[in-house]
Amino acid sequence: MSNARVSSLSRRRLLTAGSALGLGAALAACTSGDGKGSADGDSKPWKFRDDRGETAETKGVPKNIVAFTGAAAALHDYGVEVKGVFGPTKTADGRPDVQAGDLDVKKVEIIGNVWGEFSVEKYAALQPDLLVTAMWEKDALWYVPDQSKDKILKLAPSVALWASQTTIPKALQRHAELAEALGADLKAKKVTDARTRFEKAAERLRQAARAKPELRVLIGSASQEIFYVSLAKMSADTLYFQELGVRFVEPKVNAQGFFEELSWENVGKYEADVIIMDNRSGTLQPADLKSKPTWGQLPAVKAGQVYPRVTEPIFSYDKCAVILEDLAAAIEKAGKVA
C-alpha cells in the first residue's frame, strides 16, 4: 500500500477515536438482552475462522453487520448487506468514495469516514452482530482505532481478512467464503459471470505482460511533500500482477516494508515506462501534480502513460475483473519510454 495511511499504521497511537460521551447508554441498549439482535433469532450457531486465526461465533447467522467500507462493498456484490460502515465512504461533496463501490451510502450508518474516526456510540446503537474489516499488518484491524479497540471488540465478534501479504485470488476466495457463510449464493449467475470475467481478465493481463517484457511499472502515491514508491509484493493486487508477469520498479523500502518515501526533488530516482497512481481520495491525483516540475519531467508522464491504481481493492470478482482489464489495456497501449 502506498501513501501516508500506511505510514499511519506506525502512528495509530497518535490518532484519536472521538468522544466517549453517551457511550454508557449505547452500551446498555446493545447488551440489554432484549432479543432484538437478529443473530439471536436463529437457533443454529454460526462460526467463521478469520485470517488472524480467530473464530467469530454468534447464536445465529449475523444480520446486523458493521464493516470497513471496502469489505462492505465486497459483501454487497455478493448480496449481503450491512447496517453500518467505517472508513472512506463519502467525499467532501457527499458523493460515494471510490472505496464504497456500489454501496448505497445513503442507506448505511456511517460511524467513521476518515482515519481515526469511529463512533463507538453509533456502533453500539446498531446492536451489531459482527464487525468485518481488513488487515494490512498482523492483528491490526484496519480503521479500528487503537484507542477504542477494546471497547469496540467487546460489543460483537469480529472478522479480519488479509489485504496484504496475500494475492487477489486468495483474498477473493476468503471474502467469498465469508459472504457464503453470511448467506450469499455463490452459484448465482451474477457471481459466476463475474468470476468468469475475472479469469478472462487475468489471462489477458498475463498475455499483455508477456508481450512486453521490457516495460517497467512504478507504483506511486502522492502527497504535497512526499512521493511514495511501493513494493509490489506487499499488496494483494500488485503481488498478483507480478505473478502474472508484470515487471515492477523495486524501491528501497523503509522499515515497515511497504514503500520508499521520496522528496519531489528526487521523484525521478527510478526509471519507469508506466506509473500506476493511488486513486484513493486522501491522495493527490495526477491532475493535482501539475505544479510539481519534476513530476512533469518523468518519461511516463510525458508519454501519457499514467493510470489510476485501485490501492485498496474491493474483493469481489465483479470489481477485481475491472482492475485487471484496466491494467491489461494500459500495458497493451504502453511503449518503452524510460
Short mmCIF file of C-alpha atoms in Angstrom, two decimals:
data_model
loop_
_atom_site.label_atom_id
_atom_site.label_comp_id
_atom_site.label_asym_id
_atom_site.label_seq_id
_atom_site.Cartn_x
_atom_site.Cartn_y
_atom_site.Cartn_z
CA MET A 1 0.00 0.00 0.00
CA SER A 2 1.36 3.39 -0.91
CA ASN A 3 0.51 6.55 0.92
CA ALA A 4 0.54 8.21 4.29
CA ARG A 5 -2.22 5.91 5.50
CA VAL A 6 0.20 3.05 5.59
CA SER A 7 2.77 5.05 7.49
CA SER A 8 -0.12 5.86 9.79
CA LEU A 9 -0.01 2.25 10.90
CA SER A 10 3.04 3.23 12.92
CA ARG A 11 1.27 6.31 14.25
CA ARG A 12 -2.00 4.69 15.30
CA ARG A 13 -1.46 5.66 18.92
CA LEU A 14 -1.40 9.32 17.92
CA LEU A 15 -4.88 9.15 16.44
CA THR A 16 -7.98 9.76 18.50
CA ALA A 17 -11.20 7.79 18.36
CA GLY A 18 -13.54 10.63 19.29
CA SER A 19 -15.64 11.40 22.31
CA ALA A 20 -16.96 8.69 24.58
CA LEU A 21 -19.93 10.80 25.71
CA GLY A 22 -23.13 8.85 25.70
CA LEU A 23 -21.33 5.54 25.37
CA GLY A 24 -22.79 4.11 28.55
CA ALA A 25 -26.36 4.42 27.33
CA ALA A 26 -25.49 2.98 23.94
CA LEU A 27 -23.72 0.04 25.50
CA ALA A 28 -26.71 -0.62 27.70
CA ALA A 29 -29.01 -0.68 24.68
CA CYS A 30 -26.67 -3.08 22.90
CA THR A 31 -26.28 -5.53 25.78
CA SER A 32 -29.73 -5.35 27.36
CA GLY A 33 -30.65 -8.85 26.21
CA ASP A 34 -33.96 -7.70 24.73
CA GLY A 35 -33.71 -10.23 21.91
CA LYS A 36 -33.73 -7.59 19.15
CA GLY A 37 -30.31 -8.58 17.85
CA SER A 38 -31.08 -10.50 14.68
CA ALA A 39 -28.39 -13.14 15.25
CA ASP A 40 -30.27 -14.25 18.39
CA GLY A 41 -33.29 -15.09 16.28
CA ASP A 42 -31.62 -18.08 14.61
CA SER A 43 -31.20 -21.30 16.53
CA LYS A 44 -28.21 -22.67 14.62
CA PRO A 45 -24.83 -21.39 15.90
CA TRP A 46 -22.68 -19.54 13.39
CA LYS A 47 -18.87 -19.65 13.20
CA PHE A 48 -16.21 -18.22 10.92
CA ARG A 49 -12.43 -18.50 11.30
CA ASP A 50 -10.68 -15.36 10.08
CA ASP A 51 -7.15 -14.60 8.88
CA ARG A 52 -5.92 -13.90 12.40
CA GLY A 53 -6.74 -17.50 13.19
CA GLU A 54 -9.57 -16.35 15.45
CA THR A 55 -13.09 -17.75 15.29
CA ALA A 56 -16.06 -15.41 15.40
CA GLU A 57 -19.11 -17.08 16.93
CA THR A 58 -22.72 -15.95 17.21
CA LYS A 59 -26.01 -17.64 18.12
CA GLY A 60 -27.19 -17.42 14.52
CA VAL A 61 -26.20 -16.01 11.14
CA PRO A 62 -25.23 -12.37 11.76
CA LYS A 63 -27.68 -9.85 10.36
CA ASN A 64 -26.58 -6.57 11.95
CA ILE A 65 -23.20 -6.36 10.26
CA VAL A 66 -20.87 -3.38 10.50
CA ALA A 67 -17.87 -3.40 8.17
CA PHE A 68 -14.97 -1.42 6.79
CA THR A 69 -16.29 0.31 3.68
CA GLY A 70 -14.34 -1.79 1.18
CA ALA A 71 -15.36 -5.03 2.89
CA ALA A 72 -18.97 -3.87 2.96
CA ALA A 73 -18.79 -3.14 -0.77
CA ALA A 74 -17.46 -6.64 -1.45
CA LEU A 75 -20.23 -8.25 0.61
CA HIS A 76 -22.77 -6.10 -1.23
CA ASP A 77 -21.61 -7.54 -4.55
CA TYR A 78 -22.46 -11.00 -3.21
CA GLY A 79 -25.87 -9.86 -2.00
CA VAL A 80 -25.01 -9.43 1.68
CA GLU A 81 -25.93 -6.01 3.08
CA VAL A 82 -24.51 -4.28 6.13
CA LYS A 83 -26.08 -1.90 8.63
CA GLY A 84 -23.09 0.35 9.18
CA VAL A 85 -19.69 1.19 7.71
CA PHE A 86 -16.44 2.80 8.76
CA GLY A 87 -13.66 4.07 6.53
CA PRO A 88 -13.78 6.32 3.45
CA THR A 89 -17.44 6.29 2.41
CA LYS A 90 -18.36 9.81 1.28
CA THR A 91 -16.24 12.55 -0.25
CA ALA A 92 -16.39 16.12 0.99
CA ASP A 93 -19.12 16.94 -1.53
CA GLY A 94 -21.26 14.00 -0.41
CA ARG A 95 -20.56 11.65 -3.29
CA PRO A 96 -19.65 8.00 -2.70
CA ASP A 97 -15.94 7.48 -2.15
CA VAL A 98 -14.12 5.23 -4.61
CA GLN A 99 -13.87 2.61 -1.87
CA ALA A 100 -17.65 2.43 -1.49
CA GLY A 101 -18.13 0.55 -4.77
CA ASP A 102 -21.83 0.02 -5.47
CA LEU A 103 -22.92 0.59 -1.87
CA ASP A 104 -25.88 2.92 -1.44
CA VAL A 105 -24.11 5.21 1.01
CA LYS A 106 -27.45 6.82 1.94
CA LYS A 107 -28.72 3.55 3.37
CA VAL A 108 -25.87 2.70 5.72
CA GLU A 109 -24.95 4.27 9.04
CA ILE A 110 -21.52 5.87 8.68
CA ILE A 111 -19.76 5.53 12.02
CA GLY A 112 -16.44 6.87 10.76
CA ASN A 113 -15.42 8.40 7.44
CA VAL A 114 -11.72 9.13 7.94
CA TRP A 115 -8.71 7.54 9.61
CA GLY A 116 -9.02 7.59 13.41
CA GLU A 117 -12.76 8.29 13.34
CA PHE A 118 -15.04 5.57 14.74
CA SER A 119 -18.14 6.46 16.75
CA VAL A 120 -18.44 3.77 19.40
CA GLU A 121 -21.84 5.22 20.36
CA LYS A 122 -23.24 4.80 16.84
CA TYR A 123 -21.70 1.36 16.59
CA ALA A 124 -23.27 0.21 19.85
CA ALA A 125 -26.65 1.68 18.88
CA LEU A 126 -26.72 -0.59 15.80
CA GLN A 127 -26.66 -3.61 18.14
CA PRO A 128 -24.01 -5.24 15.96
CA ASP A 129 -23.79 -8.99 15.49
CA LEU A 130 -20.49 -8.85 13.63
CA LEU A 131 -17.68 -6.45 12.71
CA VAL A 132 -15.72 -7.07 9.49
CA THR A 133 -12.54 -5.33 8.42
CA ALA A 134 -9.27 -5.72 6.54
CA MET A 135 -5.80 -6.44 7.87
CA TRP A 136 -2.62 -4.93 6.40
CA GLU A 137 -0.42 -5.95 9.30
CA LYS A 138 -0.90 -9.00 11.51
CA ASP A 139 -3.66 -8.44 14.07
CA ALA A 140 -4.02 -4.73 13.17
CA LEU A 141 -7.69 -4.07 12.39
CA TRP A 142 -7.95 -1.60 9.53
CA TYR A 143 -9.64 1.67 10.51
CA VAL A 144 -10.43 0.41 14.02
CA PRO A 145 -8.64 2.95 16.28
CA ASP A 146 -6.30 1.51 18.88
CA GLN A 147 -7.63 3.92 21.50
CA SER A 148 -11.14 2.47 21.37
CA LYS A 149 -10.42 -1.01 20.01
CA ASP A 150 -11.04 -2.79 23.31
CA LYS A 151 -14.46 -1.15 23.73
CA ILE A 152 -15.37 -1.89 20.12
CA LEU A 153 -14.38 -5.55 20.23
CA LYS A 154 -16.42 -6.15 23.38
CA LEU A 155 -19.63 -5.29 21.55
CA ALA A 156 -19.59 -8.00 18.88
CA PRO A 157 -17.41 -10.73 17.36
CA SER A 158 -15.02 -9.56 14.66
CA VAL A 159 -13.59 -10.91 11.41
CA ALA A 160 -10.35 -9.62 9.84
CA LEU A 161 -9.23 -10.66 6.36
CA TRP A 162 -5.84 -10.05 4.78
CA ALA A 163 -5.47 -7.16 2.33
CA SER A 164 -1.68 -7.54 2.11
CA GLN A 165 0.68 -10.50 2.29
CA THR A 166 -1.79 -12.28 0.04
CA THR A 167 -2.88 -12.16 -3.59
CA ILE A 168 -6.13 -11.09 -5.23
CA PRO A 169 -7.31 -14.68 -5.87
CA LYS A 170 -6.67 -15.69 -2.26
CA ALA A 171 -8.35 -12.56 -0.92
CA LEU A 172 -11.28 -13.12 -3.27
CA GLN A 173 -11.67 -16.66 -2.01
CA ARG A 174 -11.70 -15.55 1.62
CA HIS A 175 -14.24 -12.80 1.03
CA ALA A 176 -16.43 -15.20 -0.96
CA GLU A 177 -16.22 -17.72 1.89
CA LEU A 178 -17.32 -15.07 4.35
CA ALA A 179 -20.15 -13.92 2.08
CA GLU A 180 -21.33 -17.50 1.68
CA ALA A 181 -21.24 -18.03 5.44
CA LEU A 182 -23.42 -14.93 5.76
CA GLY A 183 -25.99 -16.29 3.31
CA ALA A 184 -24.69 -15.42 -0.16
CA ASP A 185 -25.36 -17.73 -3.09
CA LEU A 186 -22.03 -18.21 -4.83
CA LYS A 187 -23.75 -20.12 -7.64
CA ALA A 188 -25.91 -17.15 -8.58
CA LYS A 189 -25.44 -16.13 -12.22
CA LYS A 190 -24.19 -12.67 -11.27
CA VAL A 191 -21.41 -14.21 -9.20
CA THR A 192 -20.43 -16.93 -11.67
CA ASP A 193 -20.44 -14.48 -14.58
CA ALA A 194 -18.19 -12.12 -12.61
CA ARG A 195 -15.79 -14.94 -11.81
CA THR A 196 -15.60 -15.94 -15.48
CA ARG A 197 -14.90 -12.34 -16.43
CA PHE A 198 -12.18 -12.16 -13.77
CA GLU A 199 -10.47 -15.29 -15.07
CA LYS A 200 -10.53 -13.95 -18.64
CA ALA A 201 -9.12 -10.63 -17.45
CA ALA A 202 -6.30 -12.38 -15.62
CA GLU A 203 -5.33 -14.25 -18.78
CA ARG A 204 -5.49 -11.03 -20.79
CA LEU A 205 -3.12 -9.33 -18.35
CA ARG A 206 -0.77 -12.33 -18.45
CA GLN A 207 -0.62 -12.14 -22.24
CA ALA A 208 -0.13 -8.36 -22.24
CA ALA A 209 2.78 -8.63 -19.79
CA ARG A 210 4.32 -11.48 -21.78
CA ALA A 211 4.13 -9.46 -24.98
CA LYS A 212 6.02 -6.51 -23.46
CA PRO A 213 8.62 -7.85 -21.03
CA GLU A 214 10.69 -4.68 -21.40
CA LEU A 215 8.10 -2.47 -19.67
CA ARG A 216 8.68 -1.38 -16.08
CA VAL A 217 5.78 -0.22 -13.93
CA LEU A 218 6.12 2.09 -10.94
CA ILE A 219 3.53 2.02 -8.14
CA GLY A 220 3.12 5.60 -6.93
CA SER A 221 1.20 7.66 -4.43
CA ALA A 222 1.47 11.39 -3.85
CA SER A 223 1.18 13.92 -1.06
CA GLN A 224 2.26 17.55 -1.05
CA GLU A 225 5.65 16.73 0.45
CA ILE A 226 6.30 13.11 -0.44
CA PHE A 227 6.12 10.77 -3.41
CA TYR A 228 5.72 7.16 -2.29
CA VAL A 229 7.02 4.27 -4.40
CA SER A 230 5.55 0.95 -3.30
CA LEU A 231 6.99 -2.55 -3.33
CA ALA A 232 4.78 -4.82 -5.41
CA LYS A 233 4.98 -7.92 -3.25
CA MET A 234 3.44 -6.20 -0.23
CA SER A 235 -0.08 -5.72 -1.59
CA ALA A 236 -2.62 -8.24 -2.83
CA ASP A 237 -3.17 -6.54 -6.18
CA THR A 238 0.38 -5.81 -7.25
CA LEU A 239 1.75 -9.12 -5.98
CA TYR A 240 -0.79 -10.86 -8.20
CA PHE A 241 0.09 -8.61 -11.15
CA GLN A 242 3.70 -9.62 -10.57
CA GLU A 243 2.73 -13.30 -10.58
CA LEU A 244 1.01 -12.70 -13.93
CA GLY A 245 4.26 -11.33 -15.35
CA VAL A 246 4.08 -7.56 -14.84
CA ARG A 247 7.53 -6.15 -14.05
CA PHE A 248 7.73 -3.51 -11.35
CA VAL A 249 10.25 -0.99 -10.12
CA GLU A 250 11.68 -2.25 -6.82
CA PRO A 251 12.24 0.61 -4.38
CA LYS A 252 14.44 0.57 -1.29
CA VAL A 253 11.61 0.45 1.21
CA ASN A 254 11.59 1.77 4.77
CA ALA A 255 11.47 -0.37 7.92
CA GLN A 256 7.77 -1.08 7.52
CA GLY A 257 8.47 -2.65 4.16
CA PHE A 258 5.67 -1.17 2.08
CA PHE A 259 7.23 1.79 0.27
CA GLU A 260 10.10 4.23 -0.18
CA GLU A 261 9.50 7.90 0.54
CA LEU A 262 10.99 10.31 -1.99
CA SER A 263 11.13 14.08 -1.91
CA TRP A 264 9.77 15.73 -5.02
CA GLU A 265 13.32 16.72 -5.94
CA ASN A 266 14.17 13.01 -6.18
CA VAL A 267 10.96 11.78 -7.79
CA GLY A 268 12.90 10.69 -10.88
CA LYS A 269 15.08 8.24 -8.95
CA TYR A 270 13.57 5.23 -10.71
CA GLU A 271 13.07 4.77 -14.43
CA ALA A 272 9.57 3.65 -15.33
CA ASP A 273 7.58 3.29 -18.52
CA VAL A 274 4.20 3.19 -16.79
CA ILE A 275 3.08 4.72 -13.50
CA ILE A 276 0.01 3.49 -11.65
CA MET A 277 -1.13 6.07 -9.12
CA ASP A 278 -3.04 5.57 -5.87
CA ASN A 279 -6.66 6.50 -6.62
CA ARG A 280 -7.83 6.99 -3.02
CA SER A 281 -9.49 10.27 -2.13
CA GLY A 282 -6.87 11.08 0.50
CA THR A 283 -4.05 11.27 -2.05
CA LEU A 284 -3.09 13.76 -4.74
CA GLN A 285 -4.09 12.70 -8.24
CA PRO A 286 -2.10 13.33 -11.45
CA ALA A 287 -4.20 16.42 -12.24
CA ASP A 288 -3.13 17.86 -8.89
CA LEU A 289 0.57 17.49 -9.67
CA LYS A 290 0.93 19.98 -12.48
CA SER A 291 2.63 22.40 -10.11
CA LYS A 292 5.40 19.85 -9.45
CA PRO A 293 8.05 20.45 -12.16
CA THR A 294 9.85 17.18 -11.50
CA TRP A 295 6.62 15.24 -11.98
CA GLY A 296 6.14 16.71 -15.43
CA GLN A 297 9.65 15.62 -16.45
CA LEU A 298 9.06 11.92 -15.82
CA PRO A 299 9.10 9.92 -19.10
CA ALA A 300 5.87 8.10 -18.26
CA VAL A 301 4.13 11.41 -17.55
CA LYS A 302 5.38 12.94 -20.78
CA ALA A 303 4.16 9.90 -22.69
CA GLY A 304 0.73 9.96 -21.06
CA GLN A 305 1.32 6.54 -19.53
CA VAL A 306 -0.01 7.28 -16.04
CA TYR A 307 -3.05 5.34 -14.87
CA PRO A 308 -5.08 5.06 -11.67
CA ARG A 309 -4.42 2.20 -9.28
CA VAL A 310 -7.15 0.82 -7.03
CA THR A 311 -4.89 0.67 -4.00
CA GLU A 312 -7.49 -0.93 -1.75
CA PRO A 313 -9.40 -3.34 -3.99
CA ILE A 314 -12.97 -4.32 -3.29
CA PHE A 315 -12.52 -8.07 -3.11
CA SER A 316 -15.39 -9.27 -5.26
CA TYR A 317 -14.91 -10.86 -8.68
CA ASP A 318 -17.02 -8.08 -10.16
CA LYS A 319 -14.71 -5.30 -9.03
CA CYS A 320 -11.39 -7.11 -9.41
CA ALA A 321 -12.13 -8.10 -13.01
CA VAL A 322 -12.24 -4.42 -13.94
CA ILE A 323 -8.90 -3.79 -12.20
CA LEU A 324 -7.21 -6.50 -14.29
CA GLU A 325 -8.85 -5.34 -17.51
CA ASP A 326 -7.76 -1.75 -16.98
CA LEU A 327 -4.13 -2.67 -16.29
CA ALA A 328 -4.06 -5.04 -19.25
CA ALA A 329 -5.35 -2.26 -21.50
CA ALA A 330 -2.73 0.14 -20.15
CA ILE A 331 0.11 -2.27 -20.83
CA GLU A 332 -1.23 -3.13 -24.27
CA LYS A 333 -1.12 0.56 -25.22
CA ALA A 334 2.15 1.47 -23.47
CA GLY A 335 5.52 1.85 -25.11
CA LYS A 336 9.06 1.77 -23.79
CA VAL A 337 9.89 5.36 -22.80
CA ALA A 338 12.27 5.20 -19.82
#
